[in-house]
Short mmCIF file of N, CA and C in Angstrom, two decimals:
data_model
loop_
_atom_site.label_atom_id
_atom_site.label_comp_id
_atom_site.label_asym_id
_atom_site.label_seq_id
_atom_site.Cartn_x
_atom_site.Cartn_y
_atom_site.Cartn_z
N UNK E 1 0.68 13.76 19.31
CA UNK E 1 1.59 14.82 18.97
C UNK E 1 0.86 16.09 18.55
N UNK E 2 -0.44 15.86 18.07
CA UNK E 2 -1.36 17.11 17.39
C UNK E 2 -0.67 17.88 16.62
N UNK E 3 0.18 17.06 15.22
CA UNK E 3 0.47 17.75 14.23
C UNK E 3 -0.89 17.84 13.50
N UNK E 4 -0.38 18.98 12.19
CA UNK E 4 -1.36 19.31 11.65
C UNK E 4 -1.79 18.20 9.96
N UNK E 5 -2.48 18.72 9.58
CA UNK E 5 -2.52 17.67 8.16
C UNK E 5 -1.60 17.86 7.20
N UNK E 6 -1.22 19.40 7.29
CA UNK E 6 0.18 20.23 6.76
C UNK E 6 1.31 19.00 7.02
N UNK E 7 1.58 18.81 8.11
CA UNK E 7 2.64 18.53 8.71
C UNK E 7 2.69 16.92 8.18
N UNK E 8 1.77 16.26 8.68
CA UNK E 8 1.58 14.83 8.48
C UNK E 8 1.78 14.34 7.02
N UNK E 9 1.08 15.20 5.83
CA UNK E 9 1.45 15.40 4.27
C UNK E 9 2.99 15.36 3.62
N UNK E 10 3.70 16.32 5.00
CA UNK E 10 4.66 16.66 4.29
C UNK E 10 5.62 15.55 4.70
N UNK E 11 4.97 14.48 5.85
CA UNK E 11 5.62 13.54 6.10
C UNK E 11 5.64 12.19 5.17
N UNK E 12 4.55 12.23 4.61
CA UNK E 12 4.05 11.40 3.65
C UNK E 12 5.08 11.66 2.57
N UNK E 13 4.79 12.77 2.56
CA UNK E 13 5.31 12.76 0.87
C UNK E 13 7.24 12.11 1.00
N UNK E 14 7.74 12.02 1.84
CA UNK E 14 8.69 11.60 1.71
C UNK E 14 9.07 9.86 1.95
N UNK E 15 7.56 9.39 2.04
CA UNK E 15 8.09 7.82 2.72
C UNK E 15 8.41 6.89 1.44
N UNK E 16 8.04 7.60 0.05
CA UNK E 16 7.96 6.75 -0.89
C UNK E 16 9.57 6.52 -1.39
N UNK E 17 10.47 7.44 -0.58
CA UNK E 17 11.54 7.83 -0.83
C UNK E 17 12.78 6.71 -0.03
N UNK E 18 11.85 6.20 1.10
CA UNK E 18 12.70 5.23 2.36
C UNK E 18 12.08 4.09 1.63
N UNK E 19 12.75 3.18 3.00
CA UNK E 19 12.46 1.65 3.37
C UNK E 19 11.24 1.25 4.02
N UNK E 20 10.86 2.46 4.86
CA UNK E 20 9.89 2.29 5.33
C UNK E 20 8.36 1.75 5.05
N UNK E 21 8.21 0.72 5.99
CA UNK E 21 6.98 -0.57 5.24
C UNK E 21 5.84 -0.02 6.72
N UNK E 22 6.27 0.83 7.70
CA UNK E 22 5.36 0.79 9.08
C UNK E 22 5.48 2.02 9.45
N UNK E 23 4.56 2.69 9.88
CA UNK E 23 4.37 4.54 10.34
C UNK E 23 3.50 4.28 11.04
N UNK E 24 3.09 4.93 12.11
CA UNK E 24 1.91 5.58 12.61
C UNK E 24 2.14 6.76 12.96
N UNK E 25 0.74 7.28 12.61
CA UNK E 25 1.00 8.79 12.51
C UNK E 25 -0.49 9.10 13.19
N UNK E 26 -1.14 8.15 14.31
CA UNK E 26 -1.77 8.37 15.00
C UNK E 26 -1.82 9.66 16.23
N UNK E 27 -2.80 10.45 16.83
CA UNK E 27 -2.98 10.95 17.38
C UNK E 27 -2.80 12.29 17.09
N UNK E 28 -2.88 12.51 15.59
CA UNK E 28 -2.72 13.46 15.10
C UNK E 28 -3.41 14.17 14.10
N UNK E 29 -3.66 15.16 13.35
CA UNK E 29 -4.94 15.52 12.52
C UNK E 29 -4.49 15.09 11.08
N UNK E 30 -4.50 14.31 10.86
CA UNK E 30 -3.99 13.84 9.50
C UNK E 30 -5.47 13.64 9.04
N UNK E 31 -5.72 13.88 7.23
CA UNK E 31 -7.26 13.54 6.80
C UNK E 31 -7.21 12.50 6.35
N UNK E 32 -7.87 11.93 5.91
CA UNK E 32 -8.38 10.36 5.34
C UNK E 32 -7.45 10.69 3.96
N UNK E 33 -7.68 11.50 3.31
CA UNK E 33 -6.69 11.60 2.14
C UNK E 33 -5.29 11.43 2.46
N UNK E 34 -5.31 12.18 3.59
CA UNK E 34 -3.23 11.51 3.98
C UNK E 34 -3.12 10.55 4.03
N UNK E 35 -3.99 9.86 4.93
CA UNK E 35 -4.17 8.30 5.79
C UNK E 35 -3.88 7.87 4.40
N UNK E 36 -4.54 7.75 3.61
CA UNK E 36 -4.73 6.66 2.47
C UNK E 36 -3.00 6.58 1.20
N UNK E 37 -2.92 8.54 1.31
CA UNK E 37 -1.34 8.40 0.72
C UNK E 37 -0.61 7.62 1.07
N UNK E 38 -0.68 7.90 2.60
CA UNK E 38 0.40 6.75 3.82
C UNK E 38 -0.03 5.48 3.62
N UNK E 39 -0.91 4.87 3.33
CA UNK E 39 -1.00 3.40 3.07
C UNK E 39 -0.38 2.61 1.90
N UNK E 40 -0.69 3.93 0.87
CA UNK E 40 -0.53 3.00 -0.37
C UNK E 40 1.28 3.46 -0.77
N UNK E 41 1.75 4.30 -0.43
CA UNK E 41 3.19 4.43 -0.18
C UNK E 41 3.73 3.50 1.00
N UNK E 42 3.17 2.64 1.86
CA UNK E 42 3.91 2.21 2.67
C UNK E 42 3.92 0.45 2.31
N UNK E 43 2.83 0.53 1.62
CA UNK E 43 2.31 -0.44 1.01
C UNK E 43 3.54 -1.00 -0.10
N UNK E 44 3.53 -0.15 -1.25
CA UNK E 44 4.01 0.07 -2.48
C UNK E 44 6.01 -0.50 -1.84
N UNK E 45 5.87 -0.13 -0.78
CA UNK E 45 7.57 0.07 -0.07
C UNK E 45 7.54 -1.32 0.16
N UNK E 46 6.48 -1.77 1.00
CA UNK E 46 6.65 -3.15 0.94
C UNK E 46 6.69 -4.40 0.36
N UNK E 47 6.02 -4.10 -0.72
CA UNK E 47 5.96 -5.13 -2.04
C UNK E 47 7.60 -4.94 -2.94
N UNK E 48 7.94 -3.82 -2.90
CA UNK E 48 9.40 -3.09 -3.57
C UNK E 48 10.49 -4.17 -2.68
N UNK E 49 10.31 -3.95 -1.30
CA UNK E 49 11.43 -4.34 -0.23
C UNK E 49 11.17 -5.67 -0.36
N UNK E 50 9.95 -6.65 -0.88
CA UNK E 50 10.03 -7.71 -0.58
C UNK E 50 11.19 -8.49 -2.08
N UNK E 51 10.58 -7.45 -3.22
CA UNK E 51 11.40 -8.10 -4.42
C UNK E 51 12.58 -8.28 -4.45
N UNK E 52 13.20 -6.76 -3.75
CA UNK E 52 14.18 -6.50 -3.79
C UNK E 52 15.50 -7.27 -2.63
N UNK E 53 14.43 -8.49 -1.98
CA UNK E 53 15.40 -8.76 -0.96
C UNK E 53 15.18 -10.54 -1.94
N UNK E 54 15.20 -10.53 -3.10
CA UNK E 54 15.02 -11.89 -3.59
C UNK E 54 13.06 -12.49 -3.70
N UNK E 55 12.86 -11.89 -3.30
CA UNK E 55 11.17 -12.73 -2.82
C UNK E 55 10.30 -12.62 -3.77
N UNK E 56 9.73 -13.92 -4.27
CA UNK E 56 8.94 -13.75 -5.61
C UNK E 56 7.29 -13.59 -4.77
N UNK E 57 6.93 -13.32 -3.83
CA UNK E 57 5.93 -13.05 -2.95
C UNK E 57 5.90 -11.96 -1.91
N UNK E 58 5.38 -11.81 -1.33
CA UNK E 58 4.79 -10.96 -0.53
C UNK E 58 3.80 -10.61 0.33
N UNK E 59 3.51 -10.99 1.38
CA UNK E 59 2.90 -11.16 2.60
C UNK E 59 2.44 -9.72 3.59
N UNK E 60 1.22 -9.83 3.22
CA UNK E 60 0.66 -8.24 3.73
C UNK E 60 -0.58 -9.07 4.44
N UNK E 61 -1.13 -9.66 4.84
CA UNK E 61 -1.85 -10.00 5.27
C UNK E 61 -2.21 -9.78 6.65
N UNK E 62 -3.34 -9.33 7.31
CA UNK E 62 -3.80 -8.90 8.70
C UNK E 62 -3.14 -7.83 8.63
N UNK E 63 -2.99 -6.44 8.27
CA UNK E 63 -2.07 -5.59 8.73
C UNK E 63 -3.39 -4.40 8.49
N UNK E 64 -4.83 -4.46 8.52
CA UNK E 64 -5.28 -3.42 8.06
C UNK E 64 -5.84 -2.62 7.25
N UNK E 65 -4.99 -3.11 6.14
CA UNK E 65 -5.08 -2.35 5.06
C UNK E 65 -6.31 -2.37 4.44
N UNK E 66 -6.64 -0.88 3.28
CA UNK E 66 -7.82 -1.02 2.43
C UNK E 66 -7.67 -0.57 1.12
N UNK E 67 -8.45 -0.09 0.37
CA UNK E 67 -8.02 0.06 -0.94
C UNK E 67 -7.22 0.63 -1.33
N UNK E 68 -6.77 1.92 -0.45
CA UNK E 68 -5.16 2.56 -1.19
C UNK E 68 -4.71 1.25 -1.09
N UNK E 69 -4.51 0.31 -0.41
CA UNK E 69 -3.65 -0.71 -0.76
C UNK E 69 -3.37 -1.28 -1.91
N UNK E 70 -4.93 -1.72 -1.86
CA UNK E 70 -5.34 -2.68 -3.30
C UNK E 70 -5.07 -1.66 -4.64
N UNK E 71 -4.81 -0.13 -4.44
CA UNK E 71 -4.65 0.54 -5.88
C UNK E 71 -2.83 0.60 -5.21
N UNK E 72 -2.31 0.46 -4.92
CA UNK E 72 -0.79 0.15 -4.70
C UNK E 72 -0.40 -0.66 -5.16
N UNK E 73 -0.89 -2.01 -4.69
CA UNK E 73 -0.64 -3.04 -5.25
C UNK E 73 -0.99 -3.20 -7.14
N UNK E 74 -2.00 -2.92 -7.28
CA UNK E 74 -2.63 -2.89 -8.68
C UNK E 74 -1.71 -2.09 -9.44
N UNK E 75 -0.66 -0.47 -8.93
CA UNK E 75 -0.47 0.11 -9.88
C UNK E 75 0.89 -0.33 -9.92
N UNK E 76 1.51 -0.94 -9.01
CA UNK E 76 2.95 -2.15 -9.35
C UNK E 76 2.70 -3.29 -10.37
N UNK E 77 1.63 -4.02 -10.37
CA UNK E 77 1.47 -4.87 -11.22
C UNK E 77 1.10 -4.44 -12.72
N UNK E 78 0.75 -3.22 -12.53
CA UNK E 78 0.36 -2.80 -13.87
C UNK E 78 1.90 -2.39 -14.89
N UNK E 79 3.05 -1.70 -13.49
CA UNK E 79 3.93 -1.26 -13.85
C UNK E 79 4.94 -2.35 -14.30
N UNK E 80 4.51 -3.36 -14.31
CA UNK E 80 5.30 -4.84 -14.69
C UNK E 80 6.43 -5.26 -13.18
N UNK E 81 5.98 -4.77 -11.89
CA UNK E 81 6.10 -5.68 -10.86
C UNK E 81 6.09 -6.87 -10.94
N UNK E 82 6.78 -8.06 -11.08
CA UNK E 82 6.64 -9.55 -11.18
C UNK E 82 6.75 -9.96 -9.38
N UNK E 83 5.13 -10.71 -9.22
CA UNK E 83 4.97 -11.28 -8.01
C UNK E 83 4.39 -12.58 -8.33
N UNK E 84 4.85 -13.87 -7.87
CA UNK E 84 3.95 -14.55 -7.98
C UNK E 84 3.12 -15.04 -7.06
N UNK E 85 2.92 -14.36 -6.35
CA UNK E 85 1.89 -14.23 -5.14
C UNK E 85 2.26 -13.11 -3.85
N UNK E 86 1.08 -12.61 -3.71
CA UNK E 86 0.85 -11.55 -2.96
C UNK E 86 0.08 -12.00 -1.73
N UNK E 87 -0.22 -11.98 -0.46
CA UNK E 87 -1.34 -12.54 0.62
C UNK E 87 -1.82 -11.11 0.76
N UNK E 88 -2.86 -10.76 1.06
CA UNK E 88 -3.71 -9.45 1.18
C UNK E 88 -4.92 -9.96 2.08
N UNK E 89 -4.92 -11.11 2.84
CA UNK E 89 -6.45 -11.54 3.24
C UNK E 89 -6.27 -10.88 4.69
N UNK E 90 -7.31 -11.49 5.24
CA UNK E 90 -7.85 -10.19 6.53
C UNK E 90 -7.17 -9.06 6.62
N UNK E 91 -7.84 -8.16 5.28
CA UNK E 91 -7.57 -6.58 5.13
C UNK E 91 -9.06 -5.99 5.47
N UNK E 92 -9.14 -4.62 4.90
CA UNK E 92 -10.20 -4.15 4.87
C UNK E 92 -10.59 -3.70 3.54
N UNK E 93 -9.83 -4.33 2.62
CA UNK E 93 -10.25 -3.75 1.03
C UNK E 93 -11.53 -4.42 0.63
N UNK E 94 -12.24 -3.01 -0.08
CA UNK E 94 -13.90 -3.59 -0.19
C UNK E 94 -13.80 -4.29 -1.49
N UNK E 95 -14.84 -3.70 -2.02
CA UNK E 95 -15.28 -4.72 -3.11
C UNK E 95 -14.61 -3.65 -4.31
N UNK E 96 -14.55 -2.29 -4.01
CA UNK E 96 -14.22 -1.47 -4.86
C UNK E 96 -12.83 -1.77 -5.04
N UNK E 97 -11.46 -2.28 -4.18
CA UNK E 97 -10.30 -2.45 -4.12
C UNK E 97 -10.22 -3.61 -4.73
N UNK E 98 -10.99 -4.69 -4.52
CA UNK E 98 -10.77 -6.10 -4.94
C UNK E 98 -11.27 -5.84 -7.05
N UNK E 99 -11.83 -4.86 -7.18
CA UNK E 99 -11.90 -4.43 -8.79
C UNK E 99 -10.78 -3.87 -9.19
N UNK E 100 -9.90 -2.95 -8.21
CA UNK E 100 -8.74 -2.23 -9.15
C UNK E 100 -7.71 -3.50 -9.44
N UNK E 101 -8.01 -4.61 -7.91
CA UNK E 101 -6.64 -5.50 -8.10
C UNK E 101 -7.32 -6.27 -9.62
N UNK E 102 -8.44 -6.45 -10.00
CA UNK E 102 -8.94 -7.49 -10.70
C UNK E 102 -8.57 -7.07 -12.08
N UNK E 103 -8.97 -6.01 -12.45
CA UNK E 103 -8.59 -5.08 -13.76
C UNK E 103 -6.60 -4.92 -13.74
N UNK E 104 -6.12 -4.59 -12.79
CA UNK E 104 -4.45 -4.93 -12.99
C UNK E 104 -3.96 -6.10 -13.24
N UNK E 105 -5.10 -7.50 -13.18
CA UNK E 105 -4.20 -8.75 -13.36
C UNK E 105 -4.61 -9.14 -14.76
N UNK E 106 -6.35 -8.56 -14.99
CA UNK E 106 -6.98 -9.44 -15.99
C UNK E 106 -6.03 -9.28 -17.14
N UNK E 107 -5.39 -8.39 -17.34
CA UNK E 107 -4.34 -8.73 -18.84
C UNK E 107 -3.55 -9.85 -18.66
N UNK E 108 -2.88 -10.27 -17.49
CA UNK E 108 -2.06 -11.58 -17.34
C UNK E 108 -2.33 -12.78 -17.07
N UNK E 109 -4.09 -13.03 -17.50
CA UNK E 109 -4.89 -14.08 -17.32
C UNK E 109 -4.78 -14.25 -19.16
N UNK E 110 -4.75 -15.97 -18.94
CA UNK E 110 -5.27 -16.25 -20.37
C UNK E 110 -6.45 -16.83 -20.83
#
């Protein structure tokens, strides 16, 4: 489409607002800073949509994702999100993502 990063931003900024759990906003000049808004808002939608449809879990697994994820996920759990299990495996969250999730749970460890 060769929108601009303008454009792609201003698309972002409204997904936190939908249902929406899936975007691509490929082929277009979006920066790594959008990319990552768009993850962790689409992210954040999906952990929301899963509670909200009854589901004490949530299944993200293989879809991609990297640490905006893991700080999505982390800043729901911090916000008193009740999950009792999340799947996040074959993502791309490094070691730096797997610390934000670790520091959001360690208070609910005894």
């Amino acid at each position: 489409n060769g929108l601009s990063d303008l454009a792609c931003r201003k698309f972002v900024a409204i997904v936190p607002g939908t249902a929406l759990t899936e975007v691509s906003i490929a082929a277009n000049s979006a920066e790594a800073d959008t990319l990552s808004a768009l993850e962790k808002a689409l992210t954040s939608n999906a952990v929301r949509g899963s509670i909200a449809d009854g589901a004490s879990s949530c299944d993200l697994r293989s879809k991609g994702l990297g640490d905006a994820a893991a700080s999505a996920v982390a800043g729901l759990l911090s916000s008193g999100v009740e999950l009792a299990a999340i799947d996040l495996r074959n993502n791309n969250i490094t070691d730096a993502g797997a610390l934000v999730l670790y520091e959001a749970l360690a208070p609910f460890t005894g």
